[in-house]
PDB file of C-alpha atoms and ligand atoms in Angstrom:
ATOM      1  CA  UNK A  16      19.911 -11.154  -8.616  1.00 65.00           C
ATOM      2  CA  UNK A  17      22.628 -13.366 -10.140  1.00 84.00           C
ATOM      3  CA  UNK A  18      26.035 -14.086  -8.761  1.00 93.00           C
ATOM      4  CA  UNK A  19      27.349 -13.001  -5.361  1.00 95.00           C
ATOM      5  CA  UNK A  20      29.860 -13.971  -2.680  1.00 95.00           C
ATOM      6  CA  UNK A  21      28.830 -16.869  -0.460  1.00 96.00           C
ATOM      7  CA  UNK A  22      29.230 -14.837   2.761  1.00 96.00           C
ATOM      8  CA  UNK A  23      26.998 -12.086   1.359  1.00 94.00           C
ATOM      9  CA  UNK A  24      24.408 -14.616   0.210  1.00 95.00           C
ATOM     10  CA  UNK A  25      24.158 -16.001   3.753  1.00 96.00           C
ATOM     11  CA  UNK A  26      24.460 -12.541   5.329  1.00 94.00           C
ATOM     12  CA  UNK A  27      21.479 -11.181   3.403  1.00 92.00           C
ATOM     13  CA  UNK A  28      19.358 -13.967   4.862  1.00 94.00           C
ATOM     14  CA  UNK A  29      20.233 -12.697   8.350  1.00 93.00           C
ATOM     15  CA  UNK A  30      21.805 -15.995   9.378  1.00 94.00           C
ATOM     16  CA  UNK A  31      24.743 -14.515  11.291  1.00 95.00           C
ATOM     17  CA  UNK A  32      27.078 -11.527  11.153  1.00 93.00           C
ATOM     18  CA  UNK A  33      29.584 -11.386   8.305  1.00 91.00           C
ATOM     19  CA  UNK A  34      32.502 -12.285  10.603  1.00 93.00           C
ATOM     20  CA  UNK A  35      30.594 -15.178  12.198  1.00 96.00           C
ATOM     21  CA  UNK A  36      29.708 -16.387   8.727  1.00 96.00           C
ATOM     22  CA  UNK A  37      33.333 -16.403   7.616  1.00 95.00           C
ATOM     23  CA  UNK A  38      34.115 -18.744  10.526  1.00 97.00           C
ATOM     24  CA  UNK A  39      31.085 -20.936   9.816  1.00 97.00           C
ATOM     25  CA  UNK A  40      32.119 -21.282   6.173  1.00 97.00           C
ATOM     26  CA  UNK A  41      35.775 -22.000   7.011  1.00 97.00           C
ATOM     27  CA  UNK A  42      34.673 -24.782   9.360  1.00 97.00           C
ATOM     28  CA  UNK A  43      33.131 -26.570   6.377  1.00 97.00           C
ATOM     29  CA  UNK A  44      29.516 -26.284   7.508  1.00 97.00           C
ATOM     30  CA  UNK A  45      28.318 -24.825   4.205  1.00 97.00           C
ATOM     31  CA  UNK A  46      27.818 -26.750   0.988  1.00 97.00           C
ATOM     32  CA  UNK A  47      27.183 -25.357  -2.479  1.00 97.00           C
ATOM     33  CA  UNK A  48      25.571 -27.793  -4.918  1.00 96.00           C
ATOM     34  CA  UNK A  49      26.425 -30.661  -2.613  1.00 96.00           C
ATOM     35  CA  UNK A  50      30.134 -29.790  -2.139  1.00 96.00           C
ATOM     36  CA  UNK A  51      31.684 -28.277   0.967  1.00 97.00           C
ATOM     37  CA  UNK A  52      32.873 -24.745   0.259  1.00 96.00           C
ATOM     38  CA  UNK A  53      35.354 -23.233   2.738  1.00 97.00           C
ATOM     39  CA  UNK A  54      35.973 -19.980   0.846  1.00 97.00           C
ATOM     40  CA  UNK A  55      33.667 -17.117   1.986  1.00 96.00           C
ATOM     41  CA  UNK A  56      34.453 -15.343  -1.299  1.00 96.00           C
ATOM     42  CA  UNK A  57      33.357 -18.145  -3.587  1.00 94.00           C
ATOM     43  CA  UNK A  58      30.583 -17.075  -5.927  1.00 95.00           C
ATOM     44  CA  UNK A  59      27.116 -18.548  -5.901  1.00 96.00           C
ATOM     45  CA  UNK A  60      24.121 -17.911  -8.088  1.00 96.00           C
ATOM     46  CA  UNK A  61      21.073 -16.721  -6.158  1.00 94.00           C
ATOM     47  CA  UNK A  62      18.695 -18.486  -8.528  1.00 93.00           C
ATOM     48  CA  UNK A  63      20.406 -21.756  -9.338  1.00 95.00           C
ATOM     49  CA  UNK A  64      22.932 -22.613  -6.585  1.00 96.00           C
ATOM     50  CA  UNK A  65      21.781 -25.006  -3.886  1.00 97.00           C
ATOM     51  CA  UNK A  66      23.271 -23.730  -0.634  1.00 97.00           C
ATOM     52  CA  UNK A  67      23.001 -25.604   2.664  1.00 97.00           C
ATOM     53  CA  UNK A  68      24.148 -24.813   6.187  1.00 97.00           C
ATOM     54  CA  UNK A  69      24.608 -27.920   8.340  1.00 97.00           C
ATOM     55  CA  UNK A  70      22.779 -29.699   5.505  1.00 97.00           C
ATOM     56  CA  UNK A  71      19.695 -27.471   5.899  1.00 96.00           C
ATOM     57  CA  UNK A  72      18.796 -25.667   2.635  1.00 96.00           C
ATOM     58  CA  UNK A  73      19.109 -21.869   2.691  1.00 96.00           C
ATOM     59  CA  UNK A  74      16.595 -20.207   0.377  1.00 92.00           C
ATOM     60  CA  UNK A  75      17.603 -16.834  -1.005  1.00 93.00           C
ATOM     61  CA  UNK A  76      15.210 -13.936  -1.089  1.00 90.00           C
ATOM     62  CA  UNK A  77      16.392 -10.408  -1.733  1.00 89.00           C
ATOM     63  CA  UNK A  78      13.831  -8.700   0.475  1.00 93.00           C
ATOM     64  CA  UNK A  79      11.907  -9.469   3.616  1.00 95.00           C
ATOM     65  CA  UNK A  80       8.464  -8.060   4.492  1.00 96.00           C
ATOM     66  CA  UNK A  81       7.115  -8.127   8.039  1.00 98.00           C
ATOM     67  CA  UNK A  82       3.745  -7.142   9.420  1.00 98.00           C
ATOM     68  CA  UNK A  83       3.848  -5.928  13.014  1.00 98.00           C
ATOM     69  CA  UNK A  84       1.059  -5.016  15.371  1.00 98.00           C
ATOM     70  CA  UNK A  85       2.917  -2.042  16.788  1.00 98.00           C
ATOM     71  CA  UNK A  86       2.384  -1.662  20.517  1.00 98.00           C
ATOM     72  CA  UNK A  87       1.993   1.676  22.264  1.00 97.00           C
ATOM     73  CA  UNK A  88       5.070   3.123  23.973  1.00 96.00           C
ATOM     74  CA  UNK A  89       7.526   2.180  21.225  1.00 96.00           C
ATOM     75  CA  UNK A  90       9.030   4.546  18.661  1.00 95.00           C
ATOM     76  CA  UNK A  91       8.750   3.980  14.926  1.00 94.00           C
ATOM     77  CA  UNK A  92      12.420   4.547  14.176  1.00 86.00           C
ATOM     78  CA  UNK A  93      15.510   2.502  13.472  1.00 85.00           C
ATOM     79  CA  UNK A  94      17.550   3.803  16.397  1.00 79.00           C
ATOM     80  CA  UNK A  95      16.827   6.042  19.309  1.00 73.00           C
ATOM     81  CA  UNK A  96      19.131   6.948  22.130  1.00 76.00           C
ATOM     82  CA  UNK A  97      16.408   7.229  24.738  1.00 74.00           C
ATOM     83  CA  UNK A  98      13.530   4.967  23.883  1.00 83.00           C
ATOM     84  CA  UNK A  99      12.710   1.506  22.588  1.00 91.00           C
ATOM     85  CA  UNK A 100      12.064   1.275  18.859  1.00 95.00           C
ATOM     86  CA  UNK A 101      10.042  -1.206  16.842  1.00 97.00           C
ATOM     87  CA  UNK A 102      13.321  -2.754  15.651  1.00 96.00           C
ATOM     88  CA  UNK A 103      14.179  -3.650  19.245  1.00 95.00           C
ATOM     89  CA  UNK A 104      11.193  -6.009  19.145  1.00 97.00           C
ATOM     90  CA  UNK A 105      12.673  -8.035  16.266  1.00 97.00           C
ATOM     91  CA  UNK A 106      15.006 -11.013  16.468  1.00 96.00           C
ATOM     92  CA  UNK A 107      18.665 -10.596  15.470  1.00 94.00           C
ATOM     93  CA  UNK A 108      17.938 -12.379  12.188  1.00 93.00           C
ATOM     94  CA  UNK A 109      15.676  -9.584  10.962  1.00 95.00           C
ATOM     95  CA  UNK A 110      17.776  -6.791  12.434  1.00 92.00           C
ATOM     96  CA  UNK A 111      20.780  -8.126  10.536  1.00 92.00           C
ATOM     97  CA  UNK A 112      18.713  -7.862   7.353  1.00 93.00           C
ATOM     98  CA  UNK A 113      18.790  -4.082   7.762  1.00 91.00           C
ATOM     99  CA  UNK A 114      15.056  -3.610   7.837  1.00 95.00           C
ATOM    100  CA  UNK A 115      13.254  -0.349   8.552  1.00 94.00           C
ATOM    101  CA  UNK A 116       9.641   0.651   9.194  1.00 95.00           C
ATOM    102  CA  UNK A 117       7.551   1.923   6.272  1.00 94.00           C
ATOM    103  CA  UNK A 118       6.227   5.285   7.436  1.00 90.00           C
ATOM    104  CA  UNK A 119       5.641   6.365  10.996  1.00 92.00           C
ATOM    105  CA  UNK A 120       3.105   5.708  13.683  1.00 97.00           C
ATOM    106  CA  UNK A 121       3.186   7.942  16.761  1.00 97.00           C
ATOM    107  CA  UNK A 122       4.665   6.493  19.924  1.00 96.00           C
ATOM    108  CA  UNK A 123       1.208   5.914  21.432  1.00 97.00           C
ATOM    109  CA  UNK A 124      -0.389   4.600  18.208  1.00 98.00           C
ATOM    110  CA  UNK A 125      -0.908   0.867  17.746  1.00 98.00           C
ATOM    111  CA  UNK A 126      -1.563  -1.343  14.778  1.00 98.00           C
ATOM    112  CA  UNK A 127      -0.366  -2.230  11.313  1.00 98.00           C
ATOM    113  CA  UNK A 128       3.242  -1.435  10.573  1.00 98.00           C
ATOM    114  CA  UNK A 129       5.153  -2.869   7.632  1.00 97.00           C
ATOM    115  CA  UNK A 130       8.850  -3.440   8.198  1.00 97.00           C
ATOM    116  CA  UNK A 131      11.050  -4.256   5.205  1.00 95.00           C
ATOM    117  CA  UNK A 132      14.440  -3.806   3.598  1.00 94.00           C
ATOM    118  CA  UNK A 133      12.906  -2.886   0.227  1.00 93.00           C
ATOM    119  CA  UNK A 134      13.311   0.875  -0.129  1.00 89.00           C
ATOM    120  CA  UNK A 135      11.064   1.330  -3.137  1.00 88.00           C
ATOM    121  CA  UNK A 136       8.072  -0.168  -1.336  1.00 88.00           C
ATOM    122  CA  UNK A 137       8.020   2.740   1.096  1.00 83.00           C
ATOM    123  CA  UNK A 138       7.570   5.260  -1.690  1.00 81.00           C
ATOM    124  CA  UNK A 139       4.792   3.233  -3.340  1.00 83.00           C
ATOM    125  CA  UNK A 140       2.788   2.983  -0.138  1.00 86.00           C
ATOM    126  CA  UNK A 141       3.339   6.439   1.282  1.00 83.00           C
ATOM    127  CA  UNK A 142       3.329   8.926  -1.583  1.00 82.00           C
ATOM    128  CA  UNK A 143       0.009  10.861  -1.585  1.00 79.00           C
ATOM    129  CA  UNK A 144       0.177  10.711  -5.382  1.00 82.00           C
ATOM    130  CA  UNK A 145      -0.258   6.936  -5.256  1.00 83.00           C
ATOM    131  CA  UNK A 146      -3.491   7.407  -3.266  1.00 85.00           C
ATOM    132  CA  UNK A 147      -2.990   4.312  -1.104  1.00 91.00           C
ATOM    133  CA  UNK A 148      -5.681   4.517   1.608  1.00 94.00           C
ATOM    134  CA  UNK A 149      -4.753   3.992   5.249  1.00 96.00           C
ATOM    135  CA  UNK A 150      -7.576   3.003   7.576  1.00 98.00           C
ATOM    136  CA  UNK A 151      -7.449   3.958  11.251  1.00 98.00           C
ATOM    137  CA  UNK A 152      -9.660   3.282  14.235  1.00 98.00           C
ATOM    138  CA  UNK A 153      -9.836   6.360  16.435  1.00 98.00           C
ATOM    139  CA  UNK A 154     -11.394   6.561  19.903  1.00 98.00           C
ATOM    140  CA  UNK A 155     -12.546  10.097  20.675  1.00 98.00           C
ATOM    141  CA  UNK A 156     -13.265  12.015  23.865  1.00 98.00           C
ATOM    142  CA  UNK A 157     -16.537  13.336  22.415  1.00 97.00           C
ATOM    143  CA  UNK A 158     -18.778  13.099  19.371  1.00 98.00           C
ATOM    144  CA  UNK A 159     -17.823  15.924  16.989  1.00 97.00           C
ATOM    145  CA  UNK A 160     -21.206  15.851  15.186  1.00 95.00           C
ATOM    146  CA  UNK A 161     -22.394  14.822  11.722  1.00 93.00           C
ATOM    147  CA  UNK A 162     -20.764  17.876  10.184  1.00 95.00           C
ATOM    148  CA  UNK A 163     -17.362  16.302  10.821  1.00 97.00           C
ATOM    149  CA  UNK A 164     -18.155  13.688   8.159  1.00 97.00           C
ATOM    150  CA  UNK A 165     -18.687  16.433   5.599  1.00 97.00           C
ATOM    151  CA  UNK A 166     -15.639  18.349   6.717  1.00 97.00           C
ATOM    152  CA  UNK A 167     -13.482  15.233   6.322  1.00 98.00           C
ATOM    153  CA  UNK A 168     -14.998  14.595   2.881  1.00 97.00           C
ATOM    154  CA  UNK A 169     -14.154  18.099   1.706  1.00 97.00           C
ATOM    155  CA  UNK A 170     -10.702  18.133   3.309  1.00 96.00           C
ATOM    156  CA  UNK A 171     -10.225  19.369   6.861  1.00 96.00           C
ATOM    157  CA  UNK A 172      -8.473  22.711   7.182  1.00 94.00           C
ATOM    158  CA  UNK A 173      -5.785  22.094   9.791  1.00 93.00           C
ATOM    159  CA  UNK A 174      -4.150  25.521   9.618  1.00 91.00           C
ATOM    160  CA  UNK A 175      -3.254  28.223   7.087  1.00 90.00           C
ATOM    161  CA  UNK A 176      -0.564  25.987   5.572  1.00 90.00           C
ATOM    162  CA  UNK A 177      -2.216  22.595   5.612  1.00 92.00           C
ATOM    163  CA  UNK A 178      -5.573  21.357   4.406  1.00 95.00           C
ATOM    164  CA  UNK A 179      -5.871  17.583   4.554  1.00 94.00           C
ATOM    165  CA  UNK A 180      -6.815  15.650   1.438  1.00 94.00           C
ATOM    166  CA  UNK A 181     -10.440  14.468   1.368  1.00 96.00           C
ATOM    167  CA  UNK A 182     -10.929  11.542   3.750  1.00 97.00           C
ATOM    168  CA  UNK A 183     -13.749   9.172   4.649  1.00 97.00           C
ATOM    169  CA  UNK A 184     -15.084   9.241   8.183  1.00 98.00           C
ATOM    170  CA  UNK A 185     -17.708   7.027   9.752  1.00 97.00           C
ATOM    171  CA  UNK A 186     -18.733   6.446  13.316  1.00 98.00           C
ATOM    172  CA  UNK A 187     -18.926   2.832  14.394  1.00 97.00           C
ATOM    173  CA  UNK A 188     -19.833   3.403  18.050  1.00 97.00           C
ATOM    174  CA  UNK A 189     -21.259   6.275  20.096  1.00 96.00           C
ATOM    175  CA  UNK A 190     -20.505   5.031  23.608  1.00 95.00           C
ATOM    176  CA  UNK A 191     -17.557   5.124  23.609  1.00 97.00           C
ATOM    177  CA  UNK A 192     -17.167   7.297  20.512  1.00 98.00           C
ATOM    178  CA  UNK A 193     -15.196   5.262  17.974  1.00 98.00           C
ATOM    179  CA  UNK A 194     -14.653   6.253  14.347  1.00 98.00           C
ATOM    180  CA  UNK A 195     -13.061   4.707  11.291  1.00 98.00           C
ATOM    181  CA  UNK A 196     -11.166   7.148   9.123  1.00 98.00           C
ATOM    182  CA  UNK A 197      -9.478   6.513   5.805  1.00 97.00           C
ATOM    183  CA  UNK A 198      -6.755   8.907   4.717  1.00 96.00           C
ATOM    184  CA  UNK A 199      -4.440   9.073   1.704  1.00 93.00           C
ATOM    185  CA  UNK A 200      -1.438  10.863   3.151  1.00 90.00           C
ATOM    186  CA  UNK A 201       0.540  10.647   6.364  1.00 88.00           C
ATOM    187  CA  UNK A 202       1.601  13.991   7.722  1.00 90.00           C
ATOM    188  CA  UNK A 203       2.809  14.383  11.301  1.00 91.00           C
ATOM    189  CA  UNK A 204      -0.019  13.577  13.775  1.00 95.00           C
ATOM    190  CA  UNK A 205      -2.366  13.710  10.815  1.00 95.00           C
ATOM    191  CA  UNK A 206      -5.397  11.871  12.205  1.00 97.00           C
ATOM    192  CA  UNK A 207      -5.139  13.514  15.618  1.00 98.00           C
ATOM    193  CA  UNK A 208      -4.910  16.959  14.028  1.00 97.00           C
ATOM    194  CA  UNK A 209      -7.870  16.273  11.730  1.00 97.00           C
ATOM    195  CA  UNK A 210     -10.085  15.398  14.681  1.00 98.00           C
ATOM    196  CA  UNK A 211      -8.793  18.309  16.701  1.00 97.00           C
ATOM    197  CA  UNK A 212      -9.822  20.616  13.859  1.00 97.00           C
ATOM    198  CA  UNK A 213     -13.429  19.392  14.244  1.00 97.00           C
ATOM    199  CA  UNK A 214     -13.334  19.645  18.040  1.00 97.00           C
ATOM    200  CA  UNK A 215     -12.496  16.160  19.314  1.00 98.00           C
ATOM    201  CA  UNK A 216      -9.403  14.636  20.935  1.00 98.00           C
ATOM    202  CA  UNK A 217      -8.147  11.222  19.891  1.00 98.00           C
ATOM    203  CA  UNK A 218      -7.687   9.114  23.022  1.00 98.00           C
ATOM    204  CA  UNK A 219      -6.565   5.927  21.254  1.00 98.00           C
ATOM    205  CA  UNK A 220      -5.441   5.293  17.679  1.00 98.00           C
ATOM    206  CA  UNK A 221      -4.841   2.083  15.790  1.00 98.00           C
ATOM    207  CA  UNK A 222      -4.024   1.504  12.105  1.00 98.00           C
ATOM    208  CA  UNK A 223      -6.091  -1.321  10.663  1.00 98.00           C
ATOM    209  CA  UNK A 224      -5.215  -1.365   6.953  1.00 97.00           C
ATOM    210  CA  UNK A 225      -2.773  -0.024   4.359  1.00 96.00           C
ATOM    211  CA  UNK A 226      -4.060  -0.345   0.806  1.00 94.00           C
ATOM    212  CA  UNK A 227      -5.625  -3.795   0.789  1.00 95.00           C
ATOM    213  CA  UNK A 228      -3.338  -5.202   3.456  1.00 97.00           C
ATOM    214  CA  UNK A 229      -5.186  -5.732   6.730  1.00 98.00           C
ATOM    215  CA  UNK A 230      -3.684  -6.110  10.167  1.00 98.00           C
ATOM    216  CA  UNK A 231      -3.813  -9.756  11.224  1.00 98.00           C
ATOM    217  CA  UNK A 232      -5.912  -9.497  14.369  1.00 95.00           C
ATOM    218  CA  UNK A 233      -4.242 -12.654  15.701  1.00 98.00           C
ATOM    219  CA  UNK A 234      -1.069 -10.629  16.232  1.00 98.00           C
ATOM    220  CA  UNK A 235      -0.985  -9.220  19.754  1.00 98.00           C
ATOM    221  CA  UNK A 236       0.614  -5.795  20.235  1.00 98.00           C
ATOM    222  CA  UNK A 237       4.367  -6.256  19.776  1.00 98.00           C
ATOM    223  CA  UNK A 238       4.011  -9.438  17.696  1.00 98.00           C
ATOM    224  CA  UNK A 239       4.970  -9.691  14.041  1.00 98.00           C
ATOM    225  CA  UNK A 240       5.272 -12.188  11.214  1.00 98.00           C
ATOM    226  CA  UNK A 241       6.405 -12.344   7.589  1.00 97.00           C
ATOM    227  CA  UNK A 242       3.825 -11.441   4.949  1.00 97.00           C
ATOM    228  CA  UNK A 243       2.350 -14.342   2.992  1.00 97.00           C
ATOM    229  CA  UNK A 244       2.847 -14.445  -0.784  1.00 94.00           C
ATOM    230  CA  UNK A 245      -0.742 -13.270  -1.220  1.00 96.00           C
ATOM    231  CA  UNK A 246      -0.234 -10.342   1.140  1.00 96.00           C
ATOM    232  CA  UNK A 247       2.963  -9.353  -0.674  1.00 94.00           C
ATOM    233  CA  UNK A 248       0.894  -9.190  -3.873  1.00 92.00           C
ATOM    234  CA  UNK A 249      -1.593  -6.860  -2.168  1.00 92.00           C
ATOM    235  CA  UNK A 250       1.056  -4.227  -1.515  1.00 89.00           C
ATOM    236  CA  UNK A 251       2.821  -4.678  -4.834  1.00 83.00           C
ATOM    237  CA  UNK A 252       6.204  -5.856  -3.626  1.00 76.00           C
ATOM    238  CA  UNK A 253       7.554  -7.253  -6.855  1.00 61.00           C
TER     239      UNK A 253
HETATM  240  N1  LIG B   3      -2.129   9.973  12.473  1.00 58.31           N
HETATM  241  C1  LIG B   3      -1.754  10.302  13.718  1.00 58.31           C
HETATM  242  O1  LIG B   3      -2.165  11.320  14.268  1.00 58.31           O
HETATM  243  N2  LIG B   3      -0.905   9.481  14.348  1.00 58.31           N
HETATM  244  C2  LIG B   3      -0.447   8.334  13.816  1.00 58.31           C
HETATM  245  O2  LIG B   3       0.320   7.622  14.463  1.00 58.31           O
HETATM  246  C3  LIG B   3      -0.843   8.014  12.516  1.00 58.31           C
HETATM  247  C4  LIG B   3      -1.693   8.843  11.862  1.00 58.31           C
END
């Protein structure tokens, strides 16, 4: 990334707001390469400068990647006047890093949601052309029959304007009826509409995987954590 102002360097790590940071720096709490720096505009190198705050090293990373187990009842949006969004579940540190959710899950859908401030990642994961599979667990009100598997394989006709891309469907339980479905695109209410087209209602939906990145089942709904280096590799962040 190269050279940037000290207040921006610290700001991009979500440490405090820009105006708070200016005060912190002026108080002499920040050192660059071992020397106190009281000028918020002094330039540091993101790769070589050693920056500390209260003598604690501050590592620089341009982007942050979070995995959330999205709970039901929360909107996948950055702001909403009426409802709680997934960003409201994050600490100030991450909100200050100007993160956003990659793609949308419906308000009542749970499961894997990636939240990042890397804009190009969203395109790589969501574009149907990239054919990144998304695996969902769907609970259904009834068994739509074996023929649904074939219909999903061929591409379910939703309406005169939209036929879904071929998808894999398998039933993992009959009582209750639970299916796993893998799709390669993410149109509005896609999974629910696909099942509706074969005669079943989705009563509960959870995303389990995007590409090779699996939801960490240790995360309870509403919990989140940063991706490990290995997980970042799985979704091609670099
Ligand atoms: N398909 C849906 O119908 N809803 C979601 O939230 C995601 C995929």
